[in-house]
Structure formats: structure tokens, C-alpha cells
Tab-separated table of C-alpha atoms in Angstrom:
chain	number	residue	atom	x	y	z
A	23	MET	CA	16.516	-27.209	-18.198
A	24	ALA	CA	18.701	-24.160	-17.570
A	25	ASP	CA	15.692	-22.247	-16.214
A	26	PHE	CA	14.827	-25.143	-13.889
A	27	LEU	CA	18.366	-25.424	-12.532
A	28	GLY	CA	18.616	-21.650	-12.204
A	29	SER	CA	15.310	-21.496	-10.326
A	30	VAL	CA	16.388	-24.228	-7.904
A	31	TRP	CA	19.774	-22.622	-7.330
A	32	TRP	CA	18.460	-19.092	-6.682
A	33	MET	CA	15.698	-20.425	-4.418
A	34	ILE	CA	18.328	-22.230	-2.320
A	35	VAL	CA	20.487	-19.093	-2.202
A	36	SER	CA	17.505	-16.872	-1.293
A	37	LEU	CA	16.084	-19.105	1.409
A	38	GLY	CA	19.583	-19.833	2.733
A	39	VAL	CA	20.315	-16.132	3.243
A	40	LEU	CA	16.934	-15.318	4.790
A	41	VAL	CA	16.746	-18.368	7.046
A	42	THR	CA	20.312	-17.801	8.265
A	43	PHE	CA	19.506	-14.239	9.291
A	44	HIS	CA	16.214	-15.287	10.898
A	45	GLU	CA	17.783	-18.036	12.975
A	46	PHE	CA	20.785	-15.877	13.811
A	47	GLY	CA	18.384	-13.398	15.387
A	48	HIS	CA	17.075	-16.128	17.703
A	49	TYR	CA	20.626	-17.377	18.396
A	50	TRP	CA	22.184	-13.978	19.123
A	51	VAL	CA	19.505	-12.865	21.584
A	52	ALA	CA	19.375	-16.319	23.225
A	53	ARG	CA	23.116	-16.153	23.895
A	54	ARG	CA	22.769	-12.591	25.290
A	55	CYS	CA	20.052	-13.889	27.617
A	56	GLY	CA	22.313	-16.677	28.845
A	57	VAL	CA	20.532	-19.578	27.132
A	58	LYS	CA	22.609	-22.574	26.033
A	59	VAL	CA	22.102	-23.247	22.308
A	60	LEU	CA	22.504	-26.875	21.273
A	61	ARG	CA	22.173	-26.570	17.515
A	62	PHE	CA	21.954	-23.850	14.871
A	63	SER	CA	20.699	-25.484	11.657
A	64	VAL	CA	20.056	-24.024	8.228
A	65	GLY	CA	17.753	-26.546	6.570
A	66	PHE	CA	16.037	-29.642	7.887
A	67	GLY	CA	16.928	-33.317	7.882
A	68	LYS	CA	20.331	-34.968	7.851
A	69	PRO	CA	23.255	-32.517	8.219
A	70	LEU	CA	25.463	-32.221	5.131
A	71	TRP	CA	28.028	-30.231	7.130
A	72	SER	CA	28.392	-29.496	10.810
A	73	ARG	CA	30.854	-27.910	13.202
A	74	ARG	CA	30.811	-27.350	16.972
A	75	ASN	CA	32.087	-24.149	18.592
A	76	ARG	CA	33.738	-23.709	22.007
A	77	ASN	CA	30.340	-23.073	23.654
A	78	GLY	CA	29.110	-26.497	22.566
A	79	THR	CA	26.759	-25.211	19.861
A	80	GLU	CA	26.596	-27.360	16.727
A	81	PHE	CA	26.308	-25.325	13.511
A	82	ALA	CA	24.864	-27.387	10.654
A	83	ILE	CA	23.722	-27.152	7.047
A	84	ALA	CA	21.037	-29.768	6.394
A	85	ALA	CA	19.729	-31.426	3.252
A	86	ILE	CA	16.249	-29.838	2.960
A	87	PRO	CA	16.718	-26.090	2.350
A	88	LEU	CA	13.178	-24.979	3.215
A	89	GLY	CA	13.783	-23.529	6.669
A	90	GLY	CA	15.931	-23.913	9.728
A	91	TYR	CA	15.884	-23.900	13.513
A	92	VAL	CA	17.774	-23.030	16.673
A	93	LYS	CA	17.548	-25.786	19.292
A	94	MET	CA	18.009	-24.525	22.837
A	95	LEU	CA	18.439	-26.368	26.089
A	96	ASP	CA	14.920	-26.864	27.502
A	97	GLU	CA	13.736	-29.025	30.411
A	98	ARG	CA	10.492	-29.747	28.590
A	99	GLU	CA	12.404	-31.577	25.851
A	100	VAL	CA	15.409	-33.212	27.515
A	101	GLU	CA	16.631	-34.001	31.005
A	102	VAL	CA	18.817	-31.099	32.105
A	103	PRO	CA	21.600	-31.543	34.697
A	104	ALA	CA	21.116	-29.493	37.851
A	105	GLY	CA	24.194	-27.410	37.033
A	106	GLU	CA	22.755	-26.271	33.669
A	107	ARG	CA	19.171	-25.488	34.659
A	108	ALA	CA	19.993	-21.798	34.862
A	109	VAL	CA	20.871	-21.752	31.138
A	110	ALA	CA	17.719	-23.625	30.016
A	111	PHE	CA	15.272	-21.642	27.877
A	112	ASN	CA	12.221	-22.543	29.969
A	113	ASN	CA	13.836	-21.116	33.120
A	114	LYS	CA	14.308	-17.647	31.663
A	115	SER	CA	11.877	-14.811	32.451
A	116	VAL	CA	8.891	-14.361	30.207
A	117	TRP	CA	10.332	-11.098	28.851
A	118	GLN	CA	13.577	-12.834	27.908
A	119	ARG	CA	11.648	-15.597	26.143
A	120	ILE	CA	9.617	-12.969	24.282
A	121	ALA	CA	12.842	-11.230	23.212
A	122	ILE	CA	14.383	-14.483	21.984
A	123	VAL	CA	11.320	-15.488	19.959
A	124	ALA	CA	10.746	-12.006	18.520
A	125	ALA	CA	14.407	-11.706	17.499
A	126	GLY	CA	13.956	-13.945	14.429
A	127	PRO	CA	11.263	-11.827	12.734
A	128	ALA	CA	13.095	-8.679	13.872
A	129	ALA	CA	16.262	-9.889	12.114
A	130	ASN	CA	14.281	-10.345	8.883
A	131	LEU	CA	12.831	-6.849	9.227
A	132	ILE	CA	16.292	-5.342	9.712
A	133	LEU	CA	17.602	-7.381	6.766
A	134	CYS	CA	14.743	-6.100	4.586
A	135	ILE	CA	15.680	-2.486	5.345
A	136	ALA	CA	19.384	-3.221	4.747
A	137	LEU	CA	18.681	-4.890	1.380
A	138	LEU	CA	16.467	-2.031	0.230
A	139	TRP	CA	19.136	0.450	1.353
A	140	ALA	CA	21.713	-1.385	-0.784
A	141	MET	CA	19.275	-1.484	-3.700
A	142	PHE	CA	18.630	2.263	-3.533
A	143	VAL	CA	22.354	3.034	-3.292
A	144	ILE	CA	23.035	0.900	-6.378
A	145	GLY	CA	19.909	2.218	-8.083
A	146	ARG	CA	16.947	0.128	-9.221
A	147	GLN	CA	16.123	0.397	-12.886
A	148	ASP	CA	12.522	-0.017	-13.965
A	149	TYR	CA	9.897	1.211	-16.417
A	150	SER	CA	7.890	4.369	-15.854
A	151	ALA	CA	4.114	4.235	-15.481
A	152	THR	CA	3.697	5.679	-18.980
A	153	ILE	CA	0.639	4.592	-20.942
A	154	GLY	CA	1.289	3.327	-24.450
A	155	ARG	CA	-2.308	2.721	-25.469
A	156	THR	CA	-5.755	2.675	-23.888
A	157	THR	CA	-8.944	0.754	-24.574
A	158	GLY	CA	-12.293	0.247	-22.875
A	159	MET	CA	-12.691	1.720	-19.422
A	160	ALA	CA	-9.415	3.672	-19.435
A	161	ALA	CA	-10.087	5.221	-22.841
A	162	GLN	CA	-13.615	6.229	-21.774
A	163	ALA	CA	-12.182	7.838	-18.622
A	164	GLY	CA	-10.015	10.077	-20.826
A	165	PHE	CA	-6.613	8.410	-20.474
A	166	VAL	CA	-4.539	8.663	-23.647
A	167	ALA	CA	-1.210	7.383	-24.944
A	168	GLY	CA	1.687	9.282	-23.402
A	169	ASP	CA	0.007	9.929	-20.052
A	170	ARG	CA	2.395	9.207	-17.189
A	171	ILE	CA	0.730	8.155	-13.947
A	172	LEU	CA	2.037	10.103	-10.960
A	173	ALA	CA	-0.358	9.000	-8.206
A	174	VAL	CA	-3.329	6.744	-7.551
A	175	GLU	CA	-5.555	8.287	-4.874
A	176	ASP	CA	-3.080	9.625	-2.267
A	177	ARG	CA	-0.328	7.165	-3.152
A	178	SER	CA	2.530	8.500	-5.289
A	179	VAL	CA	3.933	6.041	-7.829
A	180	ALA	CA	7.238	6.108	-9.689
A	181	THR	CA	7.033	2.924	-11.779
A	182	TRP	CA	4.502	0.850	-13.665
A	183	ALA	CA	4.670	-1.872	-10.975
A	184	GLU	CA	3.740	0.604	-8.242
A	185	ALA	CA	0.930	1.999	-10.379
A	186	SER	CA	-0.347	-1.497	-11.141
A	187	MET	CA	-0.344	-2.419	-7.449
A	188	ALA	CA	-2.242	0.743	-6.472
A	189	ILE	CA	-4.825	0.222	-9.233
A	190	THR	CA	-5.220	-3.446	-8.306
A	191	THR	CA	-5.746	-2.568	-4.636
A	192	ALA	CA	-8.502	-0.094	-5.532
A	193	ALA	CA	-10.136	-2.674	-7.780
A	194	MET	CA	-10.147	-5.330	-5.037
A	195	ASP	CA	-11.835	-2.797	-2.732
A	196	ARG	CA	-14.373	-2.097	-5.533
A	197	GLN	CA	-13.490	1.587	-5.509
A	198	ASP	CA	-13.231	4.097	-8.319
A	199	ALA	CA	-9.692	5.525	-8.382
A	200	HIS	CA	-8.623	9.141	-8.764
A	201	VAL	CA	-5.502	8.961	-10.919
A	202	ARG	CA	-3.158	11.918	-11.327
A	203	VAL	CA	-1.229	11.958	-14.607
A	204	ARG	CA	1.175	14.178	-16.525
A	205	ASP	CA	0.181	14.391	-20.207
A	206	ASN	CA	2.272	14.915	-23.350
A	207	LEU	CA	2.090	18.690	-22.873
A	208	ASP	CA	3.537	18.385	-19.349
A	209	ASN	CA	0.219	19.341	-17.761
A	210	GLU	CA	-0.971	17.495	-14.653
A	211	ARG	CA	-4.544	16.223	-14.687
A	212	THR	CA	-6.677	14.011	-12.469
A	213	ARG	CA	-8.908	11.404	-14.073
A	214	VAL	CA	-11.356	9.003	-12.451
A	215	LEU	CA	-10.964	5.337	-13.324
A	216	PRO	CA	-14.322	3.574	-12.657
A	217	LEU	CA	-12.876	0.322	-11.271
A	218	SER	CA	-16.140	-0.416	-9.454
A	219	GLN	CA	-17.540	-1.326	-12.890
A	220	LEU	CA	-15.175	-4.269	-13.327
A	221	PRO	CA	-17.175	-7.519	-13.590
A	222	ALA	CA	-17.398	-9.876	-10.634
A	223	GLY	CA	-14.655	-12.489	-10.553
A	224	PHE	CA	-12.110	-10.368	-12.454
A	225	ASP	CA	-8.542	-11.641	-12.596
A	226	GLU	CA	-6.698	-9.701	-9.879
A	227	ARG	CA	-3.367	-10.367	-11.619
A	228	GLN	CA	-4.512	-8.560	-14.781
A	229	VAL	CA	-6.398	-5.536	-13.426
A	230	PRO	CA	-4.564	-2.751	-15.350
A	231	MET	CA	-5.022	-4.632	-18.637
A	232	GLN	CA	-8.685	-5.331	-17.891
A	233	ALA	CA	-9.127	-1.662	-17.078
A	234	GLY	CA	-7.736	-0.852	-20.527
A	235	PHE	CA	-4.133	0.123	-19.828
A	236	ILE	CA	-1.320	-1.046	-22.074
A	237	TRP	CA	1.985	0.174	-20.709
A	238	GLN	CA	4.360	1.849	-23.133
A	239	PHE	CA	7.224	-0.558	-22.513
A	240	TRP	CA	4.975	-3.506	-23.494
A	241	LEU	CA	4.741	-2.190	-27.057
A	242	GLN	CA	7.370	-3.492	-29.460
A	243	PRO	CA	8.585	-0.784	-31.883
A	244	ALA	CA	7.655	-1.314	-35.527
A	245	ARG	CA	11.277	-1.751	-36.565
A	246	VAL	CA	11.719	-3.872	-39.682
A	247	ASP	CA	13.774	-7.012	-39.061
A	248	SER	CA	13.456	-8.686	-42.471
A	249	VAL	CA	12.090	-8.009	-45.970
A	250	SER	CA	10.898	-10.848	-48.219
A	251	ALA	CA	12.145	-10.986	-51.791
A	252	ASP	CA	9.500	-10.292	-54.477
A	253	SER	CA	7.216	-8.717	-51.873
A	254	ALA	CA	5.541	-5.323	-51.945
A	255	ALA	CA	8.220	-3.957	-49.634
A	256	ALA	CA	11.177	-5.372	-51.616
A	257	ASP	CA	13.553	-2.622	-52.793
A	258	LEU	CA	11.565	-0.089	-50.714
A	259	LEU	CA	11.908	-0.975	-47.042
A	260	GLN	CA	15.128	-2.127	-45.415
A	261	PRO	CA	15.972	-3.969	-42.178
A	262	GLY	CA	16.358	-1.359	-39.487
A	263	ASP	CA	13.640	0.950	-40.833
A	264	LEU	CA	11.241	2.179	-38.142
A	265	ILE	CA	7.685	2.448	-39.492
A	266	LEU	CA	6.088	5.664	-38.251
A	267	ALA	CA	2.806	5.776	-40.211
A	268	VAL	CA	0.762	3.786	-42.726
A	269	ASP	CA	-1.554	5.640	-45.092
A	270	GLY	CA	-1.486	8.717	-42.862
A	271	GLN	CA	-2.254	6.818	-39.617
A	272	ARG	CA	0.342	6.962	-36.870
A	273	VAL	CA	2.126	3.749	-35.833
A	274	ASP	CA	3.348	3.411	-32.253
A	275	SER	CA	4.037	-0.331	-32.161
A	276	ALA	CA	4.549	-3.334	-34.414
A	277	ASP	CA	1.146	-4.858	-33.660
A	278	GLN	CA	-0.592	-1.860	-35.292
A	279	VAL	CA	0.997	-2.410	-38.700
A	280	THR	CA	-0.929	-5.505	-39.815
A	281	PRO	CA	-4.445	-4.003	-39.231
A	282	LEU	CA	-3.418	-0.810	-41.045
A	283	ILE	CA	-2.071	-2.820	-43.969
A	284	GLN	CA	-5.406	-4.677	-44.126
A	285	GLN	CA	-7.246	-1.338	-44.287
A	286	LEU	CA	-4.912	-0.114	-47.026
A	287	GLY	CA	-5.355	-3.302	-49.030
A	288	GLN	CA	-9.150	-3.175	-48.749
A	289	ARG	CA	-9.141	0.464	-49.862
A	290	GLY	CA	-7.182	-0.525	-52.950
A	291	GLY	CA	-4.329	1.245	-54.696
A	292	PRO	CA	-1.034	2.416	-53.258
A	293	GLY	CA	-0.538	4.130	-49.913
A	294	MET	CA	2.239	6.022	-48.247
A	295	VAL	CA	4.381	4.306	-45.613
A	296	GLU	CA	6.475	6.700	-43.551
A	297	VAL	CA	9.679	5.344	-42.035
A	298	GLU	CA	12.688	6.597	-40.133
A	299	ARG	CA	15.990	5.462	-41.680
A	300	ASN	CA	19.396	6.559	-40.380
A	301	GLY	CA	17.837	9.580	-38.693
A	302	GLU	CA	15.900	10.680	-41.793
A	303	ARG	CA	12.120	10.526	-42.300
A	304	LEU	CA	11.106	9.009	-45.644
A	305	ALA	CA	7.703	8.629	-47.316
A	306	LEU	CA	7.524	5.544	-49.551
A	307	GLU	CA	4.659	4.564	-51.863
A	308	LEU	CA	3.648	0.953	-51.394
A	309	THR	CA	0.815	-1.313	-52.617
A	310	PRO	CA	-0.084	-4.378	-50.444
A	311	GLN	CA	-0.280	-7.789	-52.160
A	312	ALA	CA	-2.989	-10.373	-51.600
A	313	GLY	CA	-1.730	-13.525	-49.871
A	314	GLN	CA	-2.402	-16.016	-47.119
A	315	GLY	CA	-1.631	-15.622	-43.448
A	316	PRO	CA	-0.244	-18.375	-41.165
A	317	ASP	CA	-3.833	-19.449	-40.481
A	318	GLY	CA	-4.482	-20.004	-44.203
A	319	LYS	CA	-6.938	-17.121	-44.453
A	320	PRO	CA	-6.653	-14.374	-47.117
A	321	ARG	CA	-4.631	-11.410	-45.971
A	322	TRP	CA	-3.070	-8.304	-47.458
A	323	MET	CA	0.705	-8.363	-47.016
A	324	ILE	CA	3.743	-6.175	-47.662
A	325	GLY	CA	6.378	-8.809	-46.818
A	326	VAL	CA	8.148	-7.451	-43.765
A	327	GLY	CA	8.918	-9.099	-40.424
A	328	PHE	CA	9.498	-7.450	-37.083
A	329	ALA	CA	11.895	-8.459	-34.365
A	330	THR	CA	10.054	-10.094	-31.467
A	331	ASN	CA	10.804	-10.171	-27.739
A	332	GLN	CA	13.011	-7.107	-27.859
A	333	THR	CA	13.925	-5.905	-24.379
A	334	PRO	CA	12.967	-2.242	-24.076
A	335	ALA	CA	15.358	0.186	-22.444
A	336	TYR	CA	14.588	1.182	-18.854
A	337	ASP	CA	13.235	4.715	-18.539
A	338	ALA	CA	12.955	5.056	-14.742
A	339	ARG	CA	15.540	4.751	-12.004
A	340	GLN	CA	15.204	4.942	-8.221
A	341	GLN	CA	18.536	5.892	-6.677
A	342	TYR	CA	19.637	7.775	-3.559
A	343	GLY	CA	22.852	8.720	-1.841
A	344	VAL	CA	24.239	6.603	0.976
A	345	LEU	CA	22.498	8.653	3.691
A	346	ALA	CA	19.264	9.446	1.856
A	347	ALA	CA	18.849	5.757	0.955
A	348	LEU	CA	18.178	4.808	4.604
A	349	PRO	CA	14.927	6.770	5.111
A	350	ALA	CA	13.903	5.748	1.582
A	351	ALA	CA	14.445	2.097	2.531
A	352	VAL	CA	12.393	2.535	5.724
A	353	ARG	CA	9.544	4.158	3.755
A	354	GLU	CA	9.634	1.383	1.174
A	355	THR	CA	9.576	-1.252	3.916
A	356	GLY	CA	6.524	0.423	5.429
A	357	LYS	CA	4.805	0.509	2.064
A	358	LEU	CA	5.547	-3.157	1.343
A	359	ALA	CA	4.371	-4.165	4.826
A	360	SER	CA	1.148	-2.208	4.381
A	361	ASP	CA	0.537	-3.900	1.006
A	362	SER	CA	1.234	-7.358	2.421
A	363	LEU	CA	-0.968	-6.923	5.471
A	364	GLY	CA	-3.680	-5.384	3.324
A	365	MET	CA	-3.611	-8.369	0.980
A	366	MET	CA	-3.880	-10.756	3.947
A	367	ARG	CA	-6.856	-8.806	5.287
A	368	ARG	CA	-8.575	-8.875	1.919
A	369	MET	CA	-8.045	-12.614	1.549
A	370	LEU	CA	-9.502	-13.197	5.027
A	371	THR	CA	-12.533	-11.021	4.262
A	372	GLY	CA	-13.004	-12.527	0.802
A	373	THR	CA	-12.363	-9.362	-1.214
A	374	ALA	CA	-9.141	-10.882	-2.614
A	375	SER	CA	-8.704	-14.330	-4.092
A	376	LEU	CA	-6.771	-17.077	-2.307
A	377	LYS	CA	-4.939	-17.522	-5.631
A	378	ASN	CA	-2.595	-14.810	-4.358
A	379	VAL	CA	-1.012	-17.323	-1.934
A	380	SER	CA	2.219	-18.592	-3.484
A	381	GLY	CA	4.615	-21.367	-2.558
A	382	PRO	CA	8.162	-22.545	-3.237
A	383	ILE	CA	7.660	-23.097	-6.971
A	384	THR	CA	6.648	-19.492	-7.505
A	385	ILE	CA	9.440	-18.330	-5.190
A	386	ALA	CA	11.973	-20.293	-7.227
A	387	ARG	CA	10.726	-18.886	-10.545
A	388	VAL	CA	10.670	-15.296	-9.286
A	389	ALA	CA	14.097	-15.708	-7.688
A	390	ASN	CA	15.548	-16.828	-11.007
A	391	ALA	CA	13.817	-14.051	-12.962
A	392	SER	CA	14.993	-11.420	-10.454
A	393	ALA	CA	18.587	-12.678	-10.592
A	394	GLU	CA	18.506	-12.476	-14.394
A	395	ARG	CA	17.307	-8.847	-14.263
A	396	GLY	CA	20.311	-7.771	-12.200
A	397	VAL	CA	21.622	-7.203	-8.700
A	398	ASP	CA	19.158	-4.383	-8.003
A	399	TRP	CA	16.109	-6.544	-8.688
A	400	PHE	CA	17.515	-9.547	-6.803
A	401	LEU	CA	18.095	-7.337	-3.757
A	402	TYR	CA	14.482	-6.110	-4.010
A	403	PHE	CA	13.232	-9.691	-4.254
A	404	LEU	CA	15.264	-10.752	-1.210
A	405	ALA	CA	13.950	-7.746	0.744
A	406	LEU	CA	10.333	-8.542	-0.122
A	407	LEU	CA	10.828	-12.226	0.767
A	408	SER	CA	12.556	-11.299	4.045
A	409	LEU	CA	9.675	-9.022	4.991
A	410	SER	CA	7.164	-11.747	4.093
A	411	LEU	CA	9.053	-14.190	6.314
A	412	CYS	CA	8.906	-11.650	9.136
A	413	ILE	CA	5.151	-11.083	8.779
A	414	ILE	CA	4.249	-14.750	8.362
A	415	ASN	CA	6.290	-15.741	11.412
A	416	LEU	CA	4.453	-13.136	13.504
A	417	LEU	CA	1.024	-14.569	12.696
A	418	PRO	CA	-0.573	-15.854	15.946
A	419	ILE	CA	-0.438	-19.470	14.781
A	420	PRO	CA	1.012	-22.050	17.181
A	421	VAL	CA	4.311	-23.582	15.899
A	422	LEU	CA	5.229	-20.152	14.424
A	423	ASP	CA	7.049	-17.447	16.361
A	424	GLY	CA	3.801	-15.483	16.589
A	425	GLY	CA	2.105	-18.434	18.267
A	426	HIS	CA	4.810	-18.633	20.915
A	427	LEU	CA	4.556	-14.882	21.488
A	428	LEU	CA	0.825	-15.315	21.980
A	429	TYR	CA	1.495	-17.976	24.645
A	430	TYR	CA	3.911	-15.661	26.466
A	431	LEU	CA	1.500	-12.707	26.340
A	432	ILE	CA	-1.177	-14.939	27.856
A	433	GLU	CA	1.353	-15.935	30.520
A	434	LEU	CA	1.995	-12.265	31.307
A	435	VAL	CA	-1.741	-11.616	31.758
A	436	LYS	CA	-2.465	-14.912	33.526
A	437	GLY	CA	0.573	-14.824	35.759
A	438	SER	CA	1.553	-18.413	34.997
A	439	PRO	CA	2.389	-20.490	31.890
A	440	LEU	CA	-0.314	-22.259	29.923
A	441	SER	CA	-0.791	-25.907	30.764
A	442	GLU	CA	1.070	-28.461	28.690
A	443	ARG	CA	-2.298	-29.830	27.524
A	444	ALA	CA	-3.383	-26.404	26.221
A	445	MET	CA	-0.047	-25.870	24.515
A	446	ALA	CA	-0.181	-29.325	22.906
A	447	ALA	CA	-3.691	-28.650	21.594
A	448	GLY	CA	-2.452	-25.352	20.178
A	449	GLN	CA	0.444	-27.115	18.442
A	450	TYR	CA	-1.959	-29.513	16.715
A	451	ILE	CA	-4.184	-26.635	15.599
A	452	GLY	CA	-1.143	-24.726	14.375
A	453	LEU	CA	0.176	-27.689	12.423
A	454	ALA	CA	-3.231	-28.160	10.785
A	455	LEU	CA	-3.426	-24.472	9.801
A	456	LEU	CA	0.145	-24.470	8.526
A	457	ALA	CA	-0.451	-27.670	6.532
A	458	GLY	CA	-3.570	-26.126	4.993
A	459	LEU	CA	-1.691	-22.952	4.083
A	460	MET	CA	1.162	-24.929	2.529
A	461	GLY	CA	-1.285	-27.125	0.636
A	462	LEU	CA	-3.013	-24.047	-0.808
A	463	ALA	CA	0.353	-22.546	-1.772
A	464	PHE	CA	1.442	-25.734	-3.556
A	465	TYR	CA	-1.948	-25.994	-5.296
A	466	ASN	CA	-1.695	-22.430	-6.611
A	467	ASP	CA	1.923	-23.058	-7.703
A	468	ILE	CA	0.974	-26.185	-9.645
A	469	LEU	CA	-2.089	-24.488	-11.142
A	470	SER	CA	0.116	-21.666	-12.417
A	471	LEU	CA	2.175	-24.231	-14.395
A	472	VAL	CA	-0.858	-25.707	-16.176
A	473	PRO	CA	-1.303	-24.251	-19.687
A	474	ARG	CA	-4.572	-22.385	-20.191
């Protein structure tokens, strides 16, 4: 219940901030162009709060927090007194109308850069793109535990998320990827990851794992949390011990211990378990006992439990000074925009799945998760959402800002406005496209909640 309430709250906060900035862009430029603004509303439906300023503009917060609007005086919508026709939106020049409509997406773009600037000044903590284990394709390509990915093709990466995105992009394009890594000996090497060999219909959300990468921070350390009485480990191992090796085989994570214990039990006789305790390395002789696992099947056991869901410490940080953070924010905005537009292009051409379209449920869940991770991650989430709002609104779909801009560009070329009939037809087409997009987003959201 707490997660649900948190998700709803942070979604309202996120959309409230972004919509307010978007609509303020329209409002601010409209006022500079001499247009009378009747209402500035954050949200749709019945106003929960409203106030009118000295210019006659009503500022309102409405009940449905999924958008907003700026209503301007317009002869096409209401009868305008002769004395106010000069301040009606439809009587402004085409360039002024273009500026007013483009100001909303522009405000979101500026907000994205500002949020990323703040994030870089604070410093965003994350996990490095260090490989903890490899299997399958990655292992065959020569990647080994401890490799730290520095670049995928010509794209430098600093974190596991950036590396995952670059690898996923190459996989969607069915391209083998040249990956530059720094190994355990601090040598830089380039290895080729044959992503073109991934099977058709692969899950685009799990590409690094399907390619055989297991990131280091995913691996839970083999630190003993409990020791059962009368077990093989009783009086030998203690809570807090970190298991380093079993029968001479290195242990890097808790999930490796059980298979190694099975091998030791099948071999028969005692084996050496190496642990780190209070900074000292100890070698303890231990003989597994036959027992039953949770599934009722026979299993060799030593009687220890490991702590689960431990949060690993961050090992990467992106931080800049106040001045250096601005160009870094601009570069990051460009990178995010390129990724977003590239994903749209791939979905249109069929090289990426439409499952990548997300709606308000996913936004709410990610907003809550980002807020829980800290201010730095919430700022990053807001920046990404603001940029997405900018890009989506610029799509040439009637009823969106991009659709209106398309109308005005046609007017510039044609020398006169489109007919009301043509504009009405465009509105219907735009509503149909928007309804289809929203339906797909809701479908994907609901599908993501269904257990598999």
C-alpha cells in the first residue's frame, strides 16, 4: 500500500512540475506577444483551486493531474469584442503563433538541461559497468569477471546503465558491437560482442543478460548471515564471515556456494572453506551433510544462510563543478534526445518492439523508485520525463504542439491559413492517433503488472 501511495504521490509531483513549466512557456511568450490569456490550468476537469490576476487570467489547479492547458482569447472559439480583437491569438502573425506554440516544448527542454545541471552539481551516484561474471556469448567473446566497459562502438560509457543502453541499441540494429574494456591488470582491450547472433524476438529489456553479462553489483557477497545448530558449519563458521573459496575454487558471490558444496559433497570427505573474518583469512576444514532442500530433493548442506537483498555500495559517481556541469548537462541532454528519437525510429521501422511504449502506471512506479534512490536520481528522472514531454509534443500530430506548428508552417508556404474543414479533419486524425498511442501505453503498463 505504501508503494502504491508513494507512486501516486510522486507521479502527481512529477507531472505537476513538468506540466507547469510546459504551460508557463506558452503563457510567458503569449503575454510577450500581446495575447490575452483567459486561463492557465495545471490538470484537467473541475478546478480544486483558482485565482485571477490583475490581467484577468485565471490560474487553476484541476482535479485530473495528467496534463494542463493555457486558454487564450481566440475568435474561433468565442465571440470577441471589437476592442479586444487585437489581443486575440488568431489575429497574431504566424511567426508569433509559432513562437507561442513552440514555447511549451522549449520550456521543457530548458528545464531538462537545468535539472541535469543540478544533478551533476550534486553528483549522481551509480554502479560502474564492471562485469561480475560472464556466460554464453560474452564468455565466448573473451569477456571475463573484472572487465570494466569503457565504450561501446564510439560511445563512451561511465555506468552500467549507459553500457546496457549502448549494447541494447546495437542489438536492436542487429549489429556486432566493438566493446572497449579495462581488465584487472589495468590494460585496455577491445572485444567484439556478436549481438547479431541473438535469436529473433529477443527481449529488448534483457539484452545484456541474454548476451551473457552479469554486472558485478548484481552479485550478493557470500557473507554468512546465520549458522544452524548441529550443522556442518556449527562451531566453525560465524555470522559475518565472508566465504572466499570452497575446496580450492574461488567464490565471488553467494549463489556460487551451493553448487560448490554439492561438488564437495559428491566428492566425499572433508574440504577446505576459506573465509575472511575480522580482516584475517582463515582456512577451515568442513564436511557437508546430506539433507533435503526446500524442494524436498536430496542436497548436500553445510547449514549457513546468506543475507538477501543487500544494497551494494555505489562505485561510480558523475559530478562536476558549477560551471563544468552546464556543458555536461547539454551533452547529456543531446545523448538522451538521440536515444529517444532513435527508439522512436526503430519502433516505426519495426526493429524495436512497441512494448517500449510506457504510460502513467510505469511513470508512477519509476517516479517512486527514483525518489527512493535519492535527490540525484529523482532529478535525472524528471529531466528524462521533461525531455520526453518536449519530444512527444513536437511530433507532427494534430492536437499536439507539433501538429499546430505543422499547420503554421503550411500557412507560411501557402500564404493563407488552412481551411477550418481541413483543420477539423486533422484534429480527428490527431485524436485517433493519440488515443491509439495512449491505449498502447496503458496496455503495456497493465501487461507489465501481470505475473509471468
